[in-house]
XYZ file of C-alpha atoms in Angstrom:
661
model
C 92.066 87.873 73.880
C 94.908 85.508 72.966
C 95.037 82.144 71.179
C 97.937 79.700 71.157
C 97.493 77.176 68.336
C 99.495 73.944 67.968
C 102.886 75.452 68.876
C 105.992 73.298 69.196
C 109.567 74.099 70.176
C 112.795 72.102 70.252
C 116.399 72.911 71.063
C 119.319 70.779 69.839
C 116.997 67.923 68.826
C 115.447 67.958 72.306
C 111.709 68.650 72.225
C 110.494 70.996 74.953
C 106.820 70.735 73.990
C 104.724 70.001 70.915
C 101.238 70.755 69.607
C 100.262 72.981 72.542
C 96.995 74.898 72.144
C 94.961 77.031 74.546
C 93.042 80.305 74.727
C 93.372 83.167 77.187
C 90.216 85.117 77.997
C 89.527 88.198 80.066
C 89.997 87.561 83.823
C 91.692 84.177 83.229
C 94.216 83.223 85.902
C 96.504 80.576 84.393
C 99.498 78.981 86.112
C 102.183 77.386 83.923
C 103.939 74.783 86.058
C 106.631 72.163 85.589
C 110.185 71.345 86.555
C 112.996 73.685 85.548
C 113.937 73.205 81.902
C 110.541 71.993 80.688
C 109.848 75.110 78.585
C 107.776 77.471 80.743
C 109.887 80.556 80.066
C 110.201 79.578 76.397
C 106.406 79.540 76.136
C 106.255 83.040 77.637
C 108.911 84.289 75.216
C 106.925 82.877 72.294
C 103.712 84.552 73.478
C 105.588 87.838 73.966
C 106.916 87.585 70.400
C 110.583 87.276 71.369
C 110.996 83.677 70.142
C 109.507 82.026 67.054
C 107.958 78.561 67.529
C 109.056 75.706 65.254
C 105.421 75.277 64.259
C 102.051 76.700 65.210
C 101.052 80.284 65.895
C 100.075 82.842 68.528
C 97.349 85.356 67.715
C 96.469 88.368 69.844
C 93.280 90.358 69.471
C 93.774 93.859 68.085
C 94.582 96.570 70.648
C 95.305 94.004 73.397
C 98.340 95.122 75.446
C 100.657 92.480 76.928
C 102.891 93.211 79.922
C 105.761 90.754 80.458
C 107.866 90.413 83.615
C 111.083 88.534 82.858
C 113.406 86.972 85.406
C 116.427 88.847 84.026
C 116.280 92.617 84.599
C 118.301 95.139 82.608
C 120.685 97.573 84.389
C 118.990 100.570 85.990
C 118.989 104.194 84.859
C 119.558 107.341 86.905
C 115.869 108.301 86.841
C 114.176 108.555 90.235
C 111.909 105.676 91.258
C 108.525 107.431 91.222
C 109.207 109.014 87.816
C 110.264 105.644 86.399
C 107.045 103.941 87.468
C 104.821 106.806 86.291
C 106.583 106.801 82.913
C 105.399 103.237 82.306
C 101.843 104.477 81.702
C 102.519 105.229 78.026
C 99.010 106.338 77.115
C 98.611 108.734 80.052
C 102.051 110.226 79.509
C 101.414 110.683 75.809
C 98.182 112.590 76.545
C 99.882 114.621 79.289
C 102.672 115.590 76.904
C 100.186 116.732 74.269
C 98.361 118.802 76.893
C 101.617 120.476 77.945
C 102.396 121.331 74.316
C 98.957 122.889 73.859
C 99.352 124.909 77.078
C 102.646 126.294 75.746
C 101.071 127.103 72.381
C 98.138 128.865 74.058
C 100.524 131.157 75.915
C 102.102 132.292 72.619
C 99.160 132.092 70.219
C 97.419 135.398 69.401
C 95.059 134.305 66.645
C 91.566 133.739 68.114
C 90.645 131.038 65.612
C 93.791 129.094 66.384
C 93.189 129.541 70.137
C 89.650 128.187 69.765
C 90.909 125.114 67.926
C 93.607 124.543 70.528
C 91.084 124.853 73.370
C 88.764 122.384 71.673
C 91.593 119.888 71.330
C 92.640 120.550 74.944
C 89.119 119.749 76.145
C 89.119 116.430 74.299
C 92.528 115.531 75.684
C 91.479 116.398 79.229
C 88.501 114.075 78.891
C 90.751 111.238 77.693
C 93.249 112.046 80.447
C 90.547 111.766 83.085
C 89.214 108.484 81.679
C 92.774 107.077 81.747
C 93.116 107.962 85.439
C 95.652 110.669 84.757
C 94.660 112.928 87.640
C 95.365 110.128 90.142
C 98.482 108.895 88.404
C 101.002 109.678 91.146
C 98.665 108.471 93.889
C 98.213 105.094 92.153
C 101.961 104.753 91.619
C 102.568 105.372 95.326
C 99.973 102.747 96.299
C 101.612 100.093 94.097
C 105.144 100.911 95.257
C 104.088 100.865 98.911
C 102.369 97.504 98.441
C 105.578 96.068 96.996
C 107.573 97.198 100.026
C 109.004 100.569 98.988
C 108.980 103.398 101.531
C 108.277 107.082 101.051
C 112.013 107.726 101.272
C 112.594 105.393 98.293
C 110.372 107.342 95.890
C 113.007 109.988 95.117
C 115.982 107.611 95.000
C 117.769 106.931 91.728
C 117.191 103.499 90.199
C 120.942 102.909 90.158
C 120.875 102.816 93.973
C 118.683 99.689 94.090
C 119.950 96.102 94.111
C 118.884 93.396 91.666
C 115.990 92.118 93.781
C 114.565 95.605 94.211
C 114.980 96.277 90.476
C 112.729 93.266 89.852
C 110.147 94.822 92.157
C 110.430 98.088 90.223
C 109.781 96.288 86.936
C 106.775 94.597 88.522
C 105.499 97.969 89.802
C 105.826 99.439 86.293
C 103.843 96.552 84.821
C 101.071 96.829 87.390
C 100.922 100.595 86.894
C 100.774 100.139 83.125
C 97.703 97.912 83.727
C 97.969 95.829 80.518
C 95.215 93.534 79.256
C 97.369 90.430 79.813
C 100.038 90.093 82.505
C 102.750 87.484 81.857
C 104.722 86.927 85.052
C 107.848 84.745 85.137
C 108.636 83.965 88.783
C 107.239 87.263 90.143
C 107.576 86.285 93.824
C 111.309 85.476 93.763
C 112.313 88.819 95.274
C 109.199 89.628 97.321
C 108.947 89.220 101.081
C 105.919 87.585 102.678
C 103.959 90.809 103.203
C 104.571 91.950 99.617
C 103.475 88.546 98.278
C 100.214 88.719 100.229
C 99.585 92.266 98.951
C 100.380 91.139 95.401
C 97.893 88.264 95.660
C 95.184 90.740 96.678
C 96.114 93.039 93.784
C 95.872 90.214 91.246
C 92.487 89.164 92.671
C 91.105 92.560 91.605
C 93.141 92.956 88.406
C 90.853 93.622 85.429
C 92.825 91.624 82.825
C 94.197 88.104 82.386
C 97.221 86.661 84.189
C 99.663 83.975 83.035
C 102.163 83.133 85.739
C 104.873 80.637 86.511
C 106.111 80.315 90.060
C 107.587 77.770 92.444
C 105.633 79.309 95.338
C 102.888 76.736 95.859
C 100.808 78.923 98.193
C 100.926 81.786 95.681
C 99.851 79.496 92.828
C 96.994 78.100 94.877
C 95.746 81.566 95.844
C 96.024 83.087 92.356
C 95.522 80.461 89.631
C 92.187 79.017 88.510
C 93.562 77.120 85.513
C 96.689 74.965 85.368
C 98.891 74.100 82.396
C 101.458 71.561 83.539
C 104.554 70.898 81.425
C 105.462 67.310 82.225
C 108.081 65.016 80.769
C 105.801 63.200 78.335
C 102.851 65.552 77.914
C 101.251 68.908 78.623
C 98.321 68.593 81.032
C 95.418 71.087 81.213
C 93.290 71.414 84.351
C 90.481 73.792 85.347
C 90.798 74.540 89.047
C 93.270 75.496 91.737
C 96.805 74.211 92.111
C 95.825 71.985 95.061
C 92.913 70.667 92.998
C 95.316 69.836 90.188
C 97.647 67.932 92.546
C 94.761 65.828 93.884
C 93.399 65.177 90.383
C 96.874 64.284 89.113
C 97.412 61.764 91.915
C 94.017 60.198 91.197
C 94.784 60.063 87.464
C 98.180 58.516 88.176
C 96.609 55.737 90.265
C 93.992 55.107 87.548
C 96.662 54.891 84.840
C 98.846 52.613 86.944
C 95.904 50.253 87.484
C 95.042 50.345 83.768
C 98.685 49.698 82.850
C 98.843 46.690 85.183
C 95.645 45.294 83.707
C 96.886 45.886 80.153
C 100.214 44.249 80.961
C 98.370 41.187 82.255
C 96.323 41.016 79.046
C 99.443 41.359 76.878
C 101.241 38.582 78.788
C 98.226 36.281 78.417
C 97.967 36.969 74.685
C 101.726 36.507 74.195
C 101.598 33.132 75.961
C 98.868 32.025 73.541
C 100.836 33.304 70.525
C 104.078 31.592 71.594
C 102.283 28.355 72.399
C 100.353 28.018 69.131
C 102.520 29.963 66.677
C 103.731 26.744 64.977
C 100.304 25.035 64.756
C 98.508 25.390 61.445
C 95.118 24.830 63.074
C 95.641 27.890 65.277
C 97.299 30.150 62.677
C 94.280 32.397 62.137
C 93.750 32.852 65.876
C 97.440 33.649 66.381
C 97.397 36.240 63.589
C 94.198 37.728 64.984
C 95.777 38.151 68.406
C 98.975 39.618 66.970
C 96.902 42.222 65.101
C 94.939 42.893 68.290
C 98.161 43.622 70.173
C 99.410 45.858 67.354
C 96.197 47.880 67.470
C 96.173 48.126 71.257
C 96.921 51.664 72.464
C 99.552 51.446 75.148
C 98.594 52.979 78.489
C 101.270 55.572 79.303
C 101.968 56.098 82.984
C 103.541 59.529 83.569
C 106.549 59.695 85.801
C 105.411 59.933 89.412
C 106.325 63.084 91.276
C 106.254 61.110 94.508
C 109.523 61.695 96.278
C 111.960 58.991 97.333
C 112.314 58.474 101.041
C 115.674 58.337 102.743
C 116.725 57.949 106.347
C 119.056 60.852 107.032
C 121.716 60.351 109.699
C 120.624 61.707 113.063
C 122.835 64.445 114.516
C 124.342 64.154 117.957
C 122.001 65.231 120.734
C 122.611 68.747 122.056
C 121.774 70.233 125.423
C 118.276 71.560 126.104
C 119.381 75.161 125.556
C 120.920 75.359 122.085
C 121.944 79.012 121.863
C 121.543 82.213 123.874
C 121.930 85.768 122.607
C 122.474 88.090 125.559
C 122.061 91.872 125.097
C 123.431 91.908 121.557
C 124.095 95.270 119.879
C 124.705 95.296 116.134
C 125.182 98.284 113.827
C 126.262 98.924 110.254
C 128.107 102.239 110.367
C 125.579 104.742 111.753
C 122.577 102.439 111.353
C 121.762 100.391 114.437
C 120.019 97.124 113.579
C 119.742 95.566 117.057
C 120.058 96.962 120.560
C 119.919 94.807 123.708
C 118.769 91.807 121.682
C 117.929 88.760 123.813
C 116.925 85.395 122.371
C 117.041 81.713 123.348
C 116.599 78.615 121.155
C 115.803 75.211 122.650
C 116.507 71.723 121.317
C 113.966 70.775 118.662
C 113.006 74.332 117.769
C 112.361 74.804 114.058
C 112.214 78.563 113.727
C 111.215 80.624 110.691
C 112.362 84.247 110.699
C 109.802 86.487 108.980
C 109.500 90.209 108.378
C 109.938 92.772 105.604
C 113.147 92.995 103.587
C 115.710 95.072 105.446
C 114.200 94.302 108.866
C 117.324 92.419 109.997
C 116.476 88.754 109.356
C 119.740 87.822 107.641
C 121.737 89.843 110.180
C 120.145 87.855 113.014
C 120.686 84.546 111.214
C 124.368 85.334 110.646
C 124.816 86.330 114.297
C 123.198 83.041 115.354
C 125.501 81.177 112.950
C 128.571 82.877 114.409
C 129.712 84.332 111.079
C 128.905 87.987 111.836
C 130.599 89.969 114.631
C 128.667 92.368 116.863
C 129.619 95.307 119.072
C 128.156 94.356 122.456
C 126.666 91.324 124.190
C 127.325 87.596 124.189
C 126.551 84.649 121.920
C 126.542 81.451 124.008
C 126.251 77.974 122.480
C 124.701 75.208 124.590
C 126.223 71.869 125.509
C 127.468 69.798 122.562
C 126.031 72.203 119.958
C 127.542 72.081 116.453
C 126.315 74.585 113.862
C 126.017 74.393 110.088
C 125.189 77.516 108.064
C 123.712 77.470 104.562
C 123.768 80.751 102.633
C 123.374 81.356 98.906
C 127.131 81.663 98.477
C 127.441 78.115 99.875
C 126.871 76.657 96.396
C 129.949 78.562 95.212
C 132.035 76.486 97.641
C 131.269 73.303 95.726
C 134.257 72.052 93.730
C 133.350 72.453 90.031
C 135.789 69.652 89.081
C 134.071 67.099 91.316
C 131.212 64.899 90.246
C 128.067 65.025 92.381
C 129.019 61.651 93.870
C 132.546 62.832 94.716
C 131.220 66.009 96.331
C 129.231 63.987 98.873
C 132.000 61.449 99.366
C 134.255 64.254 100.562
C 132.096 64.760 103.666
C 131.291 61.052 104.161
C 134.266 59.046 102.839
C 133.346 55.966 104.882
C 129.875 55.657 103.313
C 129.236 53.120 100.562
C 128.416 54.231 97.038
C 124.996 52.604 97.404
C 124.141 54.723 100.452
C 125.429 57.931 98.840
C 123.414 57.141 95.721
C 120.368 56.585 97.925
C 120.750 60.012 99.486
C 121.277 61.625 96.085
C 118.218 59.779 94.788
C 116.173 61.499 97.498
C 117.343 64.771 95.941
C 116.356 63.679 92.392
C 119.839 62.613 91.230
C 119.645 59.067 89.893
C 121.481 56.784 87.477
C 124.261 58.474 85.528
C 123.240 61.899 86.906
C 125.507 61.313 89.914
C 128.524 61.312 87.530
C 127.819 64.844 86.294
C 130.423 67.498 87.074
C 129.378 70.286 89.435
C 130.478 72.775 86.770
C 127.665 71.776 84.370
C 124.809 71.885 86.897
C 122.107 74.541 86.985
C 121.632 76.804 89.988
C 118.791 74.648 91.302
C 120.811 71.445 90.899
C 123.780 72.970 92.742
C 121.455 74.032 95.567
C 120.162 70.464 95.849
C 123.722 69.114 95.960
C 124.697 71.651 98.629
C 121.717 70.746 100.830
C 122.320 67.013 100.338
C 125.967 67.588 101.282
C 124.890 69.380 104.461
C 122.493 66.599 105.476
C 124.956 63.783 104.764
C 126.655 64.669 108.042
C 124.138 67.000 109.682
C 125.068 69.270 112.571
C 122.552 69.497 115.412
C 121.905 73.215 114.756
C 121.299 74.148 111.104
C 120.785 77.715 109.877
C 119.574 78.341 106.317
C 119.177 81.602 104.385
C 116.681 81.317 101.496
C 117.381 77.643 100.718
C 114.527 77.514 98.176
C 116.108 79.994 95.745
C 116.528 78.330 92.306
C 114.518 75.288 93.431
C 111.504 74.094 91.449
C 108.425 72.647 93.154
C 109.572 68.980 93.333
C 112.910 70.122 94.785
C 111.133 72.275 97.373
C 109.013 69.285 98.370
C 112.187 67.259 98.846
C 113.674 69.995 101.020
C 110.486 70.148 103.114
C 110.623 66.362 103.617
C 114.286 66.515 104.609
C 113.801 69.358 107.095
C 110.702 67.725 108.548
C 112.681 64.520 109.127
C 115.665 66.420 110.576
C 115.934 65.802 114.339
C 118.099 68.751 115.309
C 117.387 72.453 115.826
C 116.676 74.602 112.790
C 116.470 78.317 112.020
C 115.708 79.477 108.479
C 114.604 82.363 106.284
C 112.396 81.799 103.244
C 109.523 83.467 101.431
C 108.055 80.053 100.602
C 105.006 79.924 102.877
C 104.406 76.237 102.147
C 107.873 75.359 103.428
C 107.244 77.439 106.563
C 103.877 75.715 107.112
C 105.332 72.234 106.701
C 108.486 72.788 108.757
C 108.340 75.540 111.389
C 107.053 75.076 114.938
C 107.920 78.640 115.974
C 107.753 81.958 114.104
C 109.882 84.991 114.983
C 108.693 88.222 113.397
C 111.341 90.934 112.990
C 110.504 94.571 112.402
C 112.846 97.533 112.900
C 115.147 95.478 115.095
C 112.315 94.291 117.370
C 111.512 90.594 117.796
C 108.123 89.047 118.476
C 108.091 85.290 119.135
C 105.009 83.284 118.104
C 104.962 79.639 119.264
C 103.186 77.336 116.828
C 103.058 76.985 113.064
C 102.669 79.628 110.360
C 98.862 79.469 110.334
C 98.830 80.012 114.106
C 101.035 83.056 113.534
C 98.719 84.460 110.846
C 95.660 83.889 113.009
C 97.201 85.717 115.960
C 98.360 88.542 113.727
C 95.015 89.015 112.025
C 92.806 88.533 115.073
C 95.055 90.202 117.634
C 92.860 92.243 119.927
C 93.255 96.006 120.181
C 91.885 95.834 123.706
C 93.780 97.510 126.538
C 95.952 95.021 128.506
C 94.230 95.743 131.818
C 90.780 95.281 130.278
C 91.901 92.019 128.678
C 93.129 90.815 132.059
C 89.757 91.554 133.671
C 87.864 89.804 130.862
C 90.024 86.675 131.149
C 89.580 86.607 134.904
C 86.853 84.260 136.120
C 85.021 84.800 139.387
C 85.594 82.071 141.992
C 82.917 79.412 142.260
C 80.045 80.449 144.490
C 80.781 84.168 144.253
C 77.563 86.241 144.552
C 75.846 86.901 141.201
C 75.424 90.590 142.083
C 79.191 91.008 142.319
C 79.648 89.278 138.976
C 77.151 91.659 137.392
C 78.889 94.699 138.854
C 82.213 93.434 137.539
C 80.750 92.794 134.077
C 79.181 96.255 133.944
C 82.513 97.802 134.906
C 84.219 95.912 132.091
C 81.472 96.918 129.643
C 81.961 100.534 130.614
C 85.710 100.225 130.085
C 85.114 98.596 126.694
C 82.811 101.422 125.646
C 85.353 104.005 126.793
C 88.110 102.277 124.918
C 85.937 101.998 121.794
C 85.202 105.711 122.035
C 88.915 106.543 122.381
C 89.798 104.390 119.364
C 87.057 105.706 117.075
C 87.010 109.418 118.011
C 89.976 110.361 115.736
C 88.386 108.357 112.904
C 85.014 110.071 113.277
C 86.609 113.512 113.470
C 88.647 112.884 110.341
C 85.602 111.481 108.495
C 83.567 114.572 109.424
C 86.356 116.817 108.143
C 86.605 114.847 104.868
C 82.861 115.085 104.232
C 82.954 118.880 104.688
C 85.992 119.222 102.408
C 84.462 117.038 99.676
C 81.262 119.116 99.803
C 83.277 122.341 99.408
C 85.298 120.930 96.525
C 82.218 119.642 94.708
C 80.585 123.047 95.078
C 83.631 124.691 93.496
C 83.729 122.010 90.797
C 80.135 122.827 89.869
C 81.070 126.489 89.544
C 83.995 125.640 87.267
C 81.889 123.292 85.143
C 79.420 126.126 84.659
C 82.304 128.332 83.500
C 83.540 125.665 81.114
C 80.054 125.439 79.591
C 80.025 129.209 78.936
C 81.452 130.089 75.453
C 82.484 133.523 76.769
C 84.887 131.851 79.186
C 87.218 130.922 76.313
C 87.988 134.502 75.283
C 90.984 134.728 77.635
C 93.358 131.791 77.164
C 95.225 132.579 80.400
C 92.042 132.250 82.441
C 91.153 129.016 80.613
C 94.513 127.487 81.474
C 94.244 128.474 85.131
C 90.663 127.206 85.345
C 91.596 123.866 83.789
C 94.495 123.505 86.190
C 92.245 124.237 89.189
C 89.610 121.797 87.891
C 92.247 119.077 87.547
C 93.558 119.698 91.068
C 90.053 119.589 92.533
C 89.313 116.279 90.787
C 92.507 114.811 92.171
C 91.750 116.067 95.697
C 88.213 114.647 95.628
C 89.504 111.267 94.444
C 92.182 111.182 97.143
C 89.754 112.220 99.902
C 87.154 109.710 98.701
C 89.653 106.857 98.906
C 90.718 107.975 102.380
C 87.064 108.184 103.434
C 86.411 104.647 102.184
C 89.472 103.328 103.994
C 88.564 105.045 107.264
C 84.937 103.912 106.989
C 86.120 100.297 106.612
C 88.423 100.733 109.603
C 85.578 102.194 111.694
C 83.356 99.249 110.733
C 86.088 96.790 111.717
C 86.446 98.449 115.134
C 82.671 98.406 115.610
C 82.480 94.686 114.859
C 85.373 93.959 117.208
C 83.680 96.005 119.934
C 80.425 94.078 119.534
C 82.302 90.773 119.566
C 84.046 91.695 122.832
C 80.708 92.565 124.399
C 79.227 89.288 123.170
C 82.224 87.339 124.522
C 81.820 89.070 127.863
C 78.128 88.190 128.038
C 78.869 84.617 127.057
C-alpha cells in the first residue's frame, strides 16, 4: 500500500537518517523505535506529506487513506463529542448528506420523471450507505468512545470542556472511527489509562488495515508490533518479529559484533607490528605494501552503542518504622463531588505500591493525600516512626533552576559529594561527558525529568511518591528509572500507565474505582490473573469448597457434603444464567419479527408500483433503515450475551471438576 524509497533527512547539518527504504502492506504492524530526537516523528511527517525529505520518495497506492495521530492536538471546537467523532467518517457523512438532499427534493418535486430519477439515485446511495456501515454509525462511535474511557454522560459534552489528554483520546477515536487503510500513531498511549490501553490493543489486533506506531510503552509495542524499525545512532535496523524478539536479537548481534571487532583489532595490531618492523627493509617492501593495502581494503566492524545501562549504587535512605503511613477514615471532596469517604489504608516498610484504575477514579487525589500536599475534610494522616516523604509530580521539573547546569542542580542537594560521584550518578541517567555542563533551560522535557529523578535519588527519602514519572521518557530512560526504583530500599507509591515499569517494580497493586480501594498483594501479573480469573461463586459456597474434611471422616459424609455443594453450584449457575437466557429468548423473537417485516418491505421495494407515491417511499425507506439498524444492534447484543453464557458454563464445569478433584 505504501513504499518508502531511499529517504534522507537532516536538520542544521545534523543527519537524522539516510537512505531509509521499506514497504507497508495490508495488516502490517510496524513499530518505529529509538531514543527521543532520532527522527521517528519526522519520518511520520514525511509519510503524511507534511515534510519533504532531502532525498528519496514516498509513494502511496491510489485510493489508500492514511489516518495520522499527532502528539500535538489543536484547540477544541464547541461541537458535542459524539457528533465530532461521527463527523470523521467523511464518506458516510457525504452519502448521508446527499440522501437528505434527495429526501428534501422528493418532498417538493411534482414531476414524475424527475421523482423516478431521484428515487433511483436514492436507492443507489442507500446501498452505498449500508455497505459503508452507515446504519450502525452511532453505535460504532459509542463503542469506540466507551473503549477509550468516555462515559455515556460525555457523549453530549462540548469538546471545549475536555482537557488536553482527553482531546488526544478524541482525536484517536475519530481516527479509529474513520477506519483508514493505514494508521500512523505517534505516541498513542500517552494519555490512555491501563484499561483503555488494553482495549486499544484488542482493537488494533482486529483492525483491517496497516499500523505504524511509535511508543515508549514496551508492553504495548510487544503486544501490537510484528515488525520493528529501530532508529539508532549509527544506523536504521529492520527486524521481523516482536519487540522482545528484537531486543534479544539486538543483544546477540551486539555480542557478535563486539567479538568480531576484538578479533579484527587483534589482526590490525599484528599487521601494524609487521609493517612498522619491516617498513625500512627493501627485501620486505612488497610484503609491507601488500599488508598496507590489505588494511586499507578491510571493512571496519562497527559496534553500535550499547543500550546497556550504567549501574550506580544509590545512597540508602534512613530506615523507617515498620508502619510507614496510616490513613484513618479520610473524607475528601471537590465541591459537591465526594471522592473518598471513610478511606482507610496502611503502608508498611518496603511496600512498592502501584495505584491503578481508570482516569478520574481518584488515583492522583490519593497520592497527594499520602504525600501530605492535599488537605482533606475528615480523618487522620499518620506518618510512622522516622518517615520522611519525597513527592514527584509533573510540575516538579518546573522547580529546577533553568540557570543551573545539570551538575550544579545535583550539587545543590548534595554539596558534600565529589564531582566524580555526582558524574557517576548522572551517568546512570545517561548524562555523560560535557552533557553535565548543559543548562537546565536547554534540556528537553525527557531530559529534565531524568534530572529531576536523579536529584530526588541523590538524597532519597525513605517514602517516595511519584505521579506519572515516565511522561516524556524514552525507552532507555524508562529502563533506567526501573533499575533505580528496583534498587531503592525505601517505601514507594507511584502512578504510571507503563505496565513494564509496574511489572518490574511493584510488589503490591491497589485498584481504585469510584473511591473504592481493592488491595492486591503481589506483582502486576498476579493482579491481572486474579482480576481475570476471579470466581463469581457465592462466598459461602467458596468457603465450603475450600473446606477439607478432617482425616478419617466417613466417606459417606464427604459424599453428602459434595452433593450439597454441587446442588448449590447448580442453583447459583441457574441464578446467574436465567437473566441471560431470558434476554436471549427475547432477542431471538424480536429479530424474527424484524426480519419478517424486512422481507415485507423488500417485496414493496421490488414492486414498481410502490414508487408512485414519494411520501410512502420516503417513509418505507426510513422504516427499512431503522429495522436494519435494530437487527444489527440486537445481533451484536446476542453475540455478546452468548459469549457471556458460554463463559459462565465453562466456569461452572470447572468448579464441578475442581470439586470432584
